């Protein structure tokens, strides 16, 4: 009987020790669990960070491996007929390539005049340019012979000659390291003046005609007239020159005169056509060849469509511009004798150009297409 309480107490002590031990073990387990939870939270946070970084890396890689881009310069304003066609072309390339290729146009001469643009293409700073004959002359001078004065006065005759010689022109361009994506036109050349009517070549003497600084033909034209000192300027300098009176004669298409705001500073326009102003969209061969085959096909195919659309659009717009200018300016319609004087001058100019600027054979062939 006396032993029982002792036994119970011992049992109680032993039981309490067991309980306390269990509690301590439970607390230890809970502390370990808490530590594991905290560690798990830290690991989870670190994992989330790594996942986020992985997403960002993939986004950067996607961005870096996104659409390729062709940079193309032009003197044309973005809202001009040229710019409107180029905008549609940009969209067509984006859609046809599934977003893998973009065209980026630099308007209003942002990349400099055409000579500068060709220089940047050679240096790899530009991929392409929409140029007139001045830009083409930096690539293949023979092409510029298409707009010798008095040669082609209708689009039909120009088309016949250009189609016949297109192969050799494009071969010359290719040898120079460029590709023609599509041919285009700028308009029909007409003479516009400020303050006087220009009826004969002699009327040009003592006047101040504008001459594009890099033009391959106009220096010979004015030298043949004699007594004329043309004012060499680049396109952005023409409007200030008209404002200050530095120049008072322009030989230019009607559409160009409107788009560059030159027409508002002039008051006489010739009804007779002196020639055709040509152009083309070109890319460097190196850049074209670097494109994957499917993207190169997209650029080539859409470029042809854009060039065809642009050709028809510009011809119609140039006619419309001339009709608008006729209502604002005095129209100078030459007599038969006056026309004959200009025709004789144009013939002399072409003969001089055939003595070094172009080959005599090329000039003769082109004159044959003009008949």
mmCIF file of C-alpha atoms in Angstrom:
data_model
loop_
_atom_site.group_PDB
_atom_site.id
_atom_site.type_symbol
_atom_site.label_atom_id
_atom_site.label_comp_id
_atom_site.label_asym_id
_atom_site.label_seq_id
_atom_site.Cartn_x
_atom_site.Cartn_y
_atom_site.Cartn_z
ATOM 1 C CA UNK A 1 0.000 0.000 0.000
ATOM 2 C CA UNK A 2 2.843 2.330 0.792
ATOM 3 C CA UNK A 3 4.537 1.346 -2.332
ATOM 4 C CA UNK A 4 1.625 2.236 -4.518
ATOM 5 C CA UNK A 5 1.785 6.005 -4.153
ATOM 6 C CA UNK A 6 5.482 5.830 -4.650
ATOM 7 C CA UNK A 7 4.923 3.793 -7.724
ATOM 8 C CA UNK A 8 2.251 6.163 -8.900
ATOM 9 C CA UNK A 9 4.445 9.166 -8.273
ATOM 10 C CA UNK A 10 7.296 7.506 -10.091
ATOM 11 C CA UNK A 11 4.912 6.656 -12.865
ATOM 12 C CA UNK A 12 3.617 10.176 -12.861
ATOM 13 C CA UNK A 13 7.143 11.540 -12.960
ATOM 14 C CA UNK A 14 8.026 9.159 -15.689
ATOM 15 C CA UNK A 15 4.823 10.020 -17.571
ATOM 16 C CA UNK A 16 5.403 13.761 -17.111
ATOM 17 C CA UNK A 17 8.913 13.448 -18.329
ATOM 18 C CA UNK A 18 7.571 11.629 -21.354
ATOM 19 C CA UNK A 19 4.982 14.320 -22.011
ATOM 20 C CA UNK A 20 7.482 17.081 -21.544
ATOM 21 C CA UNK A 21 9.858 15.227 -23.785
ATOM 22 C CA UNK A 22 7.165 14.882 -26.398
ATOM 23 C CA UNK A 23 6.388 18.573 -26.131
ATOM 24 C CA UNK A 24 10.026 19.459 -26.543
ATOM 25 C CA UNK A 25 10.233 17.128 -29.494
ATOM 26 C CA UNK A 26 7.051 18.638 -30.958
ATOM 27 C CA UNK A 27 8.450 22.117 -30.518
ATOM 28 C CA UNK A 28 11.685 21.023 -32.116
ATOM 29 C CA UNK A 29 9.759 19.510 -35.000
ATOM 30 C CA UNK A 30 7.671 22.678 -35.351
ATOM 31 C CA UNK A 31 10.792 24.825 -35.313
ATOM 32 C CA UNK A 32 12.355 22.647 -37.983
ATOM 33 C CA UNK A 33 9.136 22.787 -39.943
ATOM 34 C CA UNK A 34 9.053 26.575 -39.613
ATOM 35 C CA UNK A 35 12.649 26.751 -40.749
ATOM 36 C CA UNK A 36 11.850 24.533 -43.680
ATOM 37 C CA UNK A 37 8.839 26.671 -44.541
ATOM 38 C CA UNK A 38 10.950 29.797 -44.387
ATOM 39 C CA UNK A 39 13.606 28.139 -46.478
ATOM 40 C CA UNK A 40 10.950 27.000 -48.914
ATOM 41 C CA UNK A 41 9.594 30.535 -49.096
ATOM 42 C CA UNK A 42 13.056 31.851 -49.781
ATOM 43 C CA UNK A 43 13.618 29.195 -52.412
ATOM 44 C CA UNK A 44 10.219 29.904 -53.932
ATOM 45 C CA UNK A 45 11.016 33.614 -54.071
ATOM 46 C CA UNK A 46 14.365 32.910 -55.646
ATOM 47 C CA UNK A 47 12.721 30.569 -58.148
ATOM 48 C CA UNK A 48 10.102 33.180 -58.999
ATOM 49 C CA UNK A 49 12.869 35.693 -59.562
ATOM 50 C CA UNK A 50 14.687 33.264 -61.812
ATOM 51 C CA UNK A 51 11.480 32.562 -63.722
ATOM 52 C CA UNK A 52 10.915 36.290 -64.127
ATOM 53 C CA UNK A 53 14.446 36.772 -65.355
ATOM 54 C CA UNK A 54 13.970 33.885 -67.741
ATOM 55 C CA UNK A 55 10.815 35.504 -69.135
ATOM 56 C CA UNK A 56 12.639 38.808 -69.523
ATOM 57 C CA UNK A 57 15.534 37.068 -71.251
ATOM 58 C CA UNK A 58 13.179 35.347 -73.658
ATOM 59 C CA UNK A 59 11.433 38.674 -74.306
ATOM 60 C CA UNK A 60 14.768 40.314 -75.003
ATOM 61 C CA UNK A 61 15.726 37.443 -77.262
ATOM 62 C CA UNK A 62 12.412 37.739 -79.078
ATOM 63 C CA UNK A 63 12.960 41.443 -79.458
ATOM 64 C CA UNK A 64 16.510 40.918 -80.666
ATOM 65 C CA UNK A 65 15.341 38.226 -83.041
ATOM 66 C CA UNK A 66 12.294 40.211 -84.190
ATOM 67 C CA UNK A 67 11.550 41.824 -87.545
ATOM 68 C CA UNK A 68 14.447 42.585 -89.821
ATOM 69 C CA UNK A 69 14.430 46.137 -91.170
ATOM 70 C CA UNK A 70 15.342 47.731 -94.486
ATOM 71 C CA UNK A 71 16.152 51.440 -94.206
ATOM 72 C CA UNK A 72 15.216 53.409 -97.324
ATOM 73 C CA UNK A 73 15.770 57.117 -97.968
ATOM 74 C CA UNK A 74 13.786 59.465 -100.218
ATOM 75 C CA UNK A 75 13.467 63.180 -100.902
ATOM 76 C CA UNK A 76 9.687 62.852 -101.198
ATOM 77 C CA UNK A 77 7.410 64.139 -98.420
ATOM 78 C CA UNK A 78 5.526 61.441 -96.528
ATOM 79 C CA UNK A 79 2.108 62.793 -97.522
ATOM 80 C CA UNK A 80 3.056 63.054 -101.223
ATOM 81 C CA UNK A 81 1.826 60.503 -103.785
ATOM 82 C CA UNK A 82 5.206 58.786 -103.460
ATOM 83 C CA UNK A 83 4.881 58.624 -99.690
ATOM 84 C CA UNK A 84 1.345 57.256 -99.904
ATOM 85 C CA UNK A 85 2.441 54.391 -102.160
ATOM 86 C CA UNK A 86 5.454 53.680 -99.934
ATOM 87 C CA UNK A 87 3.163 53.486 -96.896
ATOM 88 C CA UNK A 88 1.041 50.824 -98.606
ATOM 89 C CA UNK A 89 4.221 48.994 -99.598
ATOM 90 C CA UNK A 90 5.415 49.002 -95.971
ATOM 91 C CA UNK A 91 2.152 47.353 -94.920
ATOM 92 C CA UNK A 92 2.339 44.773 -97.719
ATOM 93 C CA UNK A 93 5.869 43.718 -96.744
ATOM 94 C CA UNK A 94 4.908 43.456 -93.072
ATOM 95 C CA UNK A 95 1.893 41.268 -93.855
ATOM 96 C CA UNK A 96 3.496 39.107 -96.551
ATOM 97 C CA UNK A 97 6.507 38.397 -94.341
ATOM 98 C CA UNK A 98 4.385 37.554 -91.304
ATOM 99 C CA UNK A 99 5.986 40.422 -89.403
ATOM 100 C CA UNK A 100 9.522 39.175 -90.045
ATOM 101 C CA UNK A 101 10.500 42.113 -92.256
ATOM 102 C CA UNK A 102 9.835 45.856 -92.061
ATOM 103 C CA UNK A 103 10.505 48.718 -94.473
ATOM 104 C CA UNK A 104 11.479 51.986 -92.792
ATOM 105 C CA UNK A 105 11.344 55.057 -95.036
ATOM 106 C CA UNK A 106 13.153 58.283 -94.233
ATOM 107 C CA UNK A 107 11.215 61.100 -95.917
ATOM 108 C CA UNK A 108 11.955 64.709 -96.867
ATOM 109 C CA UNK A 109 15.654 64.112 -97.432
ATOM 110 C CA UNK A 110 16.294 63.129 -93.798
ATOM 111 C CA UNK A 111 19.257 61.110 -95.037
ATOM 112 C CA UNK A 112 20.594 63.939 -97.188
ATOM 113 C CA UNK A 113 20.372 64.605 -100.907
ATOM 114 C CA UNK A 114 20.491 61.728 -103.347
ATOM 115 C CA UNK A 115 24.265 61.797 -103.654
ATOM 116 C CA UNK A 116 24.516 61.521 -99.876
ATOM 117 C CA UNK A 117 22.012 58.666 -99.795
ATOM 118 C CA UNK A 118 24.003 56.684 -102.354
ATOM 119 C CA UNK A 119 27.128 57.320 -100.286
ATOM 120 C CA UNK A 120 25.385 56.010 -97.168
ATOM 121 C CA UNK A 121 24.255 52.923 -99.051
ATOM 122 C CA UNK A 122 27.820 52.208 -100.094
ATOM 123 C CA UNK A 123 28.907 52.657 -96.473
ATOM 124 C CA UNK A 124 26.188 50.323 -95.190
ATOM 125 C CA UNK A 125 24.294 53.075 -93.331
ATOM 126 C CA UNK A 126 21.267 52.842 -95.634
ATOM 127 C CA UNK A 127 19.859 49.775 -97.339
ATOM 128 C CA UNK A 128 18.048 51.511 -100.170
ATOM 129 C CA UNK A 129 16.699 54.705 -101.689
ATOM 130 C CA UNK A 130 13.954 55.950 -103.967
ATOM 131 C CA UNK A 131 15.937 58.146 -106.346
ATOM 132 C CA UNK A 132 15.603 60.253 -109.473
ATOM 133 C CA UNK A 133 18.083 60.242 -112.353
ATOM 134 C CA UNK A 134 20.542 62.211 -110.210
ATOM 135 C CA UNK A 135 20.806 59.347 -107.732
ATOM 136 C CA UNK A 136 20.874 56.766 -110.510
ATOM 137 C CA UNK A 137 23.786 58.595 -112.145
ATOM 138 C CA UNK A 138 25.866 57.771 -109.043
ATOM 139 C CA UNK A 139 25.186 54.085 -109.670
ATOM 140 C CA UNK A 140 25.047 53.794 -113.475
ATOM 141 C CA UNK A 141 25.387 56.937 -115.557
ATOM 142 C CA UNK A 142 23.991 55.415 -118.772
ATOM 143 C CA UNK A 143 20.462 55.259 -117.306
ATOM 144 C CA UNK A 144 20.356 59.062 -117.120
ATOM 145 C CA UNK A 145 20.541 59.246 -120.928
ATOM 146 C CA UNK A 146 16.821 58.395 -120.904
ATOM 147 C CA UNK A 147 16.068 61.980 -119.900
ATOM 148 C CA UNK A 148 18.261 63.851 -122.354
ATOM 149 C CA UNK A 149 16.437 67.047 -123.401
ATOM 150 C CA UNK A 150 13.921 66.757 -126.205
ATOM 151 C CA UNK A 151 14.414 62.980 -126.451
ATOM 152 C CA UNK A 152 11.186 61.457 -125.086
ATOM 153 C CA UNK A 153 8.191 63.734 -124.747
ATOM 154 C CA UNK A 154 5.617 60.962 -124.241
ATOM 155 C CA UNK A 155 5.499 58.116 -121.751
ATOM 156 C CA UNK A 156 4.858 55.562 -124.488
ATOM 157 C CA UNK A 157 8.185 56.297 -126.198
ATOM 158 C CA UNK A 158 10.041 56.275 -122.878
ATOM 159 C CA UNK A 159 8.513 52.889 -122.009
ATOM 160 C CA UNK A 160 9.568 51.403 -125.340
ATOM 161 C CA UNK A 161 13.183 52.559 -124.924
ATOM 162 C CA UNK A 162 13.466 51.660 -121.237
ATOM 163 C CA UNK A 163 12.009 48.194 -121.749
ATOM 164 C CA UNK A 164 14.378 47.558 -124.648
ATOM 165 C CA UNK A 165 17.474 48.586 -122.673
ATOM 166 C CA UNK A 166 16.340 47.526 -119.208
ATOM 167 C CA UNK A 167 18.475 44.396 -119.202
ATOM 168 C CA UNK A 168 21.757 46.191 -119.815
ATOM 169 C CA UNK A 169 20.846 49.033 -117.452
ATOM 170 C CA UNK A 170 20.071 46.602 -114.634
ATOM 171 C CA UNK A 171 23.246 44.643 -115.365
ATOM 172 C CA UNK A 172 25.270 47.851 -114.995
ATOM 173 C CA UNK A 173 23.518 48.616 -111.714
ATOM 174 C CA UNK A 174 24.215 45.074 -110.465
ATOM 175 C CA UNK A 175 27.918 45.375 -111.299
ATOM 176 C CA UNK A 176 28.009 48.528 -109.189
ATOM 177 C CA UNK A 177 26.671 46.559 -106.197
ATOM 178 C CA UNK A 178 22.993 47.544 -106.326
ATOM 179 C CA UNK A 179 19.629 46.074 -107.319
ATOM 180 C CA UNK A 180 16.713 47.848 -108.973
ATOM 181 C CA UNK A 181 13.502 46.806 -107.209
ATOM 182 C CA UNK A 182 11.327 48.799 -109.571
ATOM 183 C CA UNK A 183 11.440 51.617 -112.084
ATOM 184 C CA UNK A 184 9.472 54.798 -111.574
ATOM 185 C CA UNK A 185 8.941 58.251 -112.998
ATOM 186 C CA UNK A 186 8.871 61.764 -111.589
ATOM 187 C CA UNK A 187 6.936 63.579 -114.314
ATOM 188 C CA UNK A 188 7.232 65.493 -117.591
ATOM 189 C CA UNK A 189 9.753 68.318 -117.690
ATOM 190 C CA UNK A 190 8.289 71.805 -118.169
ATOM 191 C CA UNK A 191 9.905 75.223 -117.875
ATOM 192 C CA UNK A 192 8.615 77.526 -115.135
ATOM 193 C CA UNK A 193 9.713 81.112 -114.580
ATOM 194 C CA UNK A 194 9.188 84.147 -112.362
ATOM 195 C CA UNK A 195 8.370 87.495 -113.946
ATOM 196 C CA UNK A 196 8.852 86.669 -117.654
ATOM 197 C CA UNK A 197 7.899 84.256 -120.425
ATOM 198 C CA UNK A 198 10.586 81.922 -121.743
ATOM 199 C CA UNK A 199 9.958 81.397 -125.462
ATOM 200 C CA UNK A 200 13.356 80.793 -127.038
ATOM 201 C CA UNK A 201 16.777 79.604 -125.866
ATOM 202 C CA UNK A 202 18.023 83.193 -126.142
ATOM 203 C CA UNK A 203 15.494 84.254 -123.509
ATOM 204 C CA UNK A 204 17.448 82.160 -121.009
ATOM 205 C CA UNK A 205 20.517 84.379 -121.255
ATOM 206 C CA UNK A 206 21.027 86.661 -118.291
ATOM 207 C CA UNK A 207 18.495 84.704 -116.253
ATOM 208 C CA UNK A 208 19.132 82.655 -113.117
ATOM 209 C CA UNK A 209 18.104 79.039 -113.736
ATOM 210 C CA UNK A 210 18.257 76.454 -110.992
ATOM 211 C CA UNK A 211 20.457 73.426 -111.690
ATOM 212 C CA UNK A 212 20.543 70.364 -109.458
ATOM 213 C CA UNK A 213 24.080 70.289 -108.112
ATOM 214 C CA UNK A 214 24.815 66.701 -109.172
ATOM 215 C CA UNK A 215 22.950 66.721 -112.500
ATOM 216 C CA UNK A 216 24.892 65.041 -115.328
ATOM 217 C CA UNK A 217 23.068 66.735 -118.230
ATOM 218 C CA UNK A 218 22.137 70.318 -117.320
ATOM 219 C CA UNK A 219 25.693 71.759 -117.353
ATOM 220 C CA UNK A 220 25.989 70.782 -121.036
ATOM 221 C CA UNK A 221 22.509 72.157 -121.695
ATOM 222 C CA UNK A 222 23.356 75.618 -120.368
ATOM 223 C CA UNK A 223 26.817 75.637 -121.938
ATOM 224 C CA UNK A 224 25.221 74.967 -125.319
ATOM 225 C CA UNK A 225 22.877 77.950 -124.929
ATOM 226 C CA UNK A 226 25.766 80.189 -123.879
ATOM 227 C CA UNK A 227 25.603 83.324 -121.762
ATOM 228 C CA UNK A 228 23.865 81.457 -118.938
ATOM 229 C CA UNK A 229 25.247 80.905 -115.455
ATOM 230 C CA UNK A 230 23.062 78.307 -113.722
ATOM 231 C CA UNK A 231 22.764 78.293 -109.948
ATOM 232 C CA UNK A 232 23.746 74.849 -108.576
ATOM 233 C CA UNK A 233 21.624 73.893 -105.562
ATOM 234 C CA UNK A 234 20.390 70.811 -103.769
ATOM 235 C CA UNK A 235 16.652 70.217 -103.394
ATOM 236 C CA UNK A 236 16.236 71.760 -99.897
ATOM 237 C CA UNK A 237 17.922 74.952 -101.145
ATOM 238 C CA UNK A 238 15.520 75.593 -104.041
ATOM 239 C CA UNK A 239 12.613 77.086 -102.079
ATOM 240 C CA UNK A 240 14.844 79.583 -100.211
ATOM 241 C CA UNK A 241 16.448 80.432 -103.561
ATOM 242 C CA UNK A 242 13.048 81.246 -105.049
ATOM 243 C CA UNK A 243 12.105 83.305 -101.990
ATOM 244 C CA UNK A 244 15.249 85.442 -102.210
ATOM 245 C CA UNK A 245 15.305 85.714 -106.000
ATOM 246 C CA UNK A 246 18.576 83.793 -106.299
ATOM 247 C CA UNK A 247 16.876 81.708 -108.997
ATOM 248 C CA UNK A 248 14.008 82.554 -111.341
ATOM 249 C CA UNK A 249 13.921 79.623 -113.797
ATOM 250 C CA UNK A 250 13.116 75.984 -113.089
ATOM 251 C CA UNK A 251 12.957 73.038 -115.474
ATOM 252 C CA UNK A 252 10.922 70.557 -113.474
ATOM 253 C CA UNK A 253 7.834 68.312 -113.506
ATOM 254 C CA UNK A 254 4.619 69.983 -112.395
ATOM 255 C CA UNK A 255 4.028 67.511 -109.569
ATOM 256 C CA UNK A 256 7.476 68.123 -108.087
ATOM 257 C CA UNK A 257 6.902 71.885 -108.296
ATOM 258 C CA UNK A 258 3.701 71.474 -106.306
ATOM 259 C CA UNK A 259 4.962 69.008 -103.715
ATOM 260 C CA UNK A 260 8.066 71.048 -102.877
ATOM 261 C CA UNK A 261 6.007 74.310 -102.856
ATOM 262 C CA UNK A 262 8.029 75.834 -105.680
ATOM 263 C CA UNK A 263 5.031 76.545 -107.926
ATOM 264 C CA UNK A 264 3.616 79.207 -105.605
ATOM 265 C CA UNK A 265 6.749 81.299 -106.198
ATOM 266 C CA UNK A 266 6.536 81.112 -110.004
ATOM 267 C CA UNK A 267 4.076 82.711 -112.444
ATOM 268 C CA UNK A 268 4.767 81.282 -115.942
ATOM 269 C CA UNK A 269 4.649 77.644 -117.086
ATOM 270 C CA UNK A 270 5.521 76.174 -120.476
ATOM 271 C CA UNK A 271 2.963 74.068 -122.306
ATOM 272 C CA UNK A 272 5.665 72.197 -124.231
ATOM 273 C CA UNK A 273 7.297 69.096 -122.750
ATOM 274 C CA UNK A 274 11.094 69.114 -122.697
ATOM 275 C CA UNK A 275 11.641 65.516 -121.607
ATOM 276 C CA UNK A 276 10.796 62.853 -119.052
ATOM 277 C CA UNK A 277 12.096 62.740 -115.472
ATOM 278 C CA UNK A 278 12.817 59.165 -114.424
ATOM 279 C CA UNK A 279 13.586 57.353 -111.185
ATOM 280 C CA UNK A 280 13.812 53.988 -109.476
ATOM 281 C CA UNK A 281 13.829 52.239 -106.102
ATOM 282 C CA UNK A 282 17.190 50.606 -105.468
ATOM 283 C CA UNK A 283 18.707 48.463 -102.707
ATOM 284 C CA UNK A 284 22.277 47.407 -102.114
ATOM 285 C CA UNK A 285 23.047 43.949 -103.476
ATOM 286 C CA UNK A 286 24.821 43.064 -100.232
ATOM 287 C CA UNK A 287 21.724 43.756 -98.147
ATOM 288 C CA UNK A 288 19.410 41.951 -100.540
ATOM 289 C CA UNK A 289 21.641 38.886 -100.684
ATOM 290 C CA UNK A 290 21.816 38.788 -96.875
ATOM 291 C CA UNK A 291 18.034 38.327 -96.597
ATOM 292 C CA UNK A 292 16.629 34.801 -96.278
ATOM 293 C CA UNK A 293 15.219 33.539 -99.570
ATOM 294 C CA UNK A 294 11.576 33.910 -98.530
ATOM 295 C CA UNK A 295 12.025 37.498 -97.370
ATOM 296 C CA UNK A 296 13.996 38.392 -100.479
ATOM 297 C CA UNK A 297 11.081 37.100 -102.550
ATOM 298 C CA UNK A 298 8.646 39.228 -100.519
ATOM 299 C CA UNK A 299 10.701 42.361 -101.130
ATOM 300 C CA UNK A 300 11.141 41.630 -104.838
ATOM 301 C CA UNK A 301 7.506 40.767 -105.520
ATOM 302 C CA UNK A 302 5.967 43.607 -103.545
ATOM 303 C CA UNK A 303 8.573 46.015 -104.931
ATOM 304 C CA UNK A 304 7.479 45.291 -108.486
ATOM 305 C CA UNK A 305 3.838 45.846 -107.583
ATOM 306 C CA UNK A 306 4.641 49.068 -105.741
ATOM 307 C CA UNK A 307 6.745 50.375 -108.644
ATOM 308 C CA UNK A 308 3.988 49.648 -111.166
ATOM 309 C CA UNK A 309 1.409 51.361 -108.971
ATOM 310 C CA UNK A 310 3.732 54.289 -108.386
ATOM 311 C CA UNK A 311 4.451 54.734 -112.096
ATOM 312 C CA UNK A 312 0.794 54.996 -113.033
ATOM 313 C CA UNK A 313 -0.056 57.109 -109.991
ATOM 314 C CA UNK A 314 2.732 59.640 -110.615
ATOM 315 C CA UNK A 315 1.964 60.018 -114.294
ATOM 316 C CA UNK A 316 -1.679 60.756 -113.539
ATOM 317 C CA UNK A 317 -0.807 63.063 -110.645
ATOM 318 C CA UNK A 318 1.708 64.977 -112.776
ATOM 319 C CA UNK A 319 -0.933 65.580 -115.450
ATOM 320 C CA UNK A 320 -3.380 66.739 -112.789
ATOM 321 C CA UNK A 321 -0.765 69.049 -111.271
ATOM 322 C CA UNK A 322 -0.083 70.639 -114.652
ATOM 323 C CA UNK A 323 -3.806 71.259 -115.164
ATOM 324 C CA UNK A 324 -4.013 72.916 -111.750
ATOM 325 C CA UNK A 325 -0.979 75.099 -112.408
ATOM 326 C CA UNK A 326 -2.392 76.219 -115.755
ATOM 327 C CA UNK A 327 -5.238 77.846 -113.853
ATOM 328 C CA UNK A 328 -2.831 79.739 -111.564
ATOM 329 C CA UNK A 329 0.001 80.696 -113.914
ATOM 330 C CA UNK A 330 0.442 82.217 -117.354
ATOM 331 C CA UNK A 331 0.760 79.417 -119.887
ATOM 332 C CA UNK A 332 3.503 79.849 -122.483
ATOM 333 C CA UNK A 333 2.484 77.953 -125.632
ATOM 334 C CA UNK A 334 5.310 78.023 -128.171
ATOM 335 C CA UNK A 335 4.857 78.731 -131.850
ATOM 336 C CA UNK A 336 6.157 76.348 -134.513
ATOM 337 C CA UNK A 337 9.259 78.515 -135.047
ATOM 338 C CA UNK A 338 9.967 78.716 -131.318
ATOM 339 C CA UNK A 339 9.516 74.969 -130.951
ATOM 340 C CA UNK A 340 11.960 74.405 -133.822
ATOM 341 C CA UNK A 341 14.597 76.528 -132.060
ATOM 342 C CA UNK A 342 14.330 74.444 -128.924
ATOM 343 C CA UNK A 343 14.426 71.197 -130.941
ATOM 344 C CA UNK A 344 17.636 72.334 -132.666
ATOM 345 C CA UNK A 345 19.176 73.190 -129.284
ATOM 346 C CA UNK A 346 18.185 69.826 -127.813
ATOM 347 C CA UNK A 347 19.825 68.049 -130.770
ATOM 348 C CA UNK A 348 23.073 69.974 -130.189
ATOM 349 C CA UNK A 349 23.006 69.104 -126.499
ATOM 350 C CA UNK A 350 22.589 65.374 -127.243
ATOM 351 C CA UNK A 351 25.455 65.495 -129.736
ATOM 352 C CA UNK A 352 27.709 67.028 -127.090
ATOM 353 C CA UNK A 353 26.623 64.497 -124.495
ATOM 354 C CA UNK A 354 27.500 61.722 -126.951
ATOM 355 C CA UNK A 355 31.119 62.899 -126.931
ATOM 356 C CA UNK A 356 31.952 61.767 -123.422
ATOM 357 C CA UNK A 357 29.070 61.887 -120.979
ATOM 358 C CA UNK A 358 27.407 58.963 -122.785
ATOM 359 C CA UNK A 359 28.588 56.726 -125.590
ATOM 360 C CA UNK A 360 27.674 57.730 -129.126
ATOM 361 C CA UNK A 361 26.123 54.303 -129.646
ATOM 362 C CA UNK A 362 23.793 54.707 -126.671
ATOM 363 C CA UNK A 363 22.661 58.161 -127.778
ATOM 364 C CA UNK A 364 22.008 56.937 -131.320
ATOM 365 C CA UNK A 365 19.980 53.971 -130.129
ATOM 366 C CA UNK A 366 17.870 56.131 -127.831
ATOM 367 C CA UNK A 367 17.240 58.660 -130.559
ATOM 368 C CA UNK A 368 16.040 55.773 -132.722
ATOM 369 C CA UNK A 369 13.407 54.891 -130.113
ATOM 370 C CA UNK A 370 12.336 58.538 -129.948
ATOM 371 C CA UNK A 371 11.326 58.712 -133.626
#
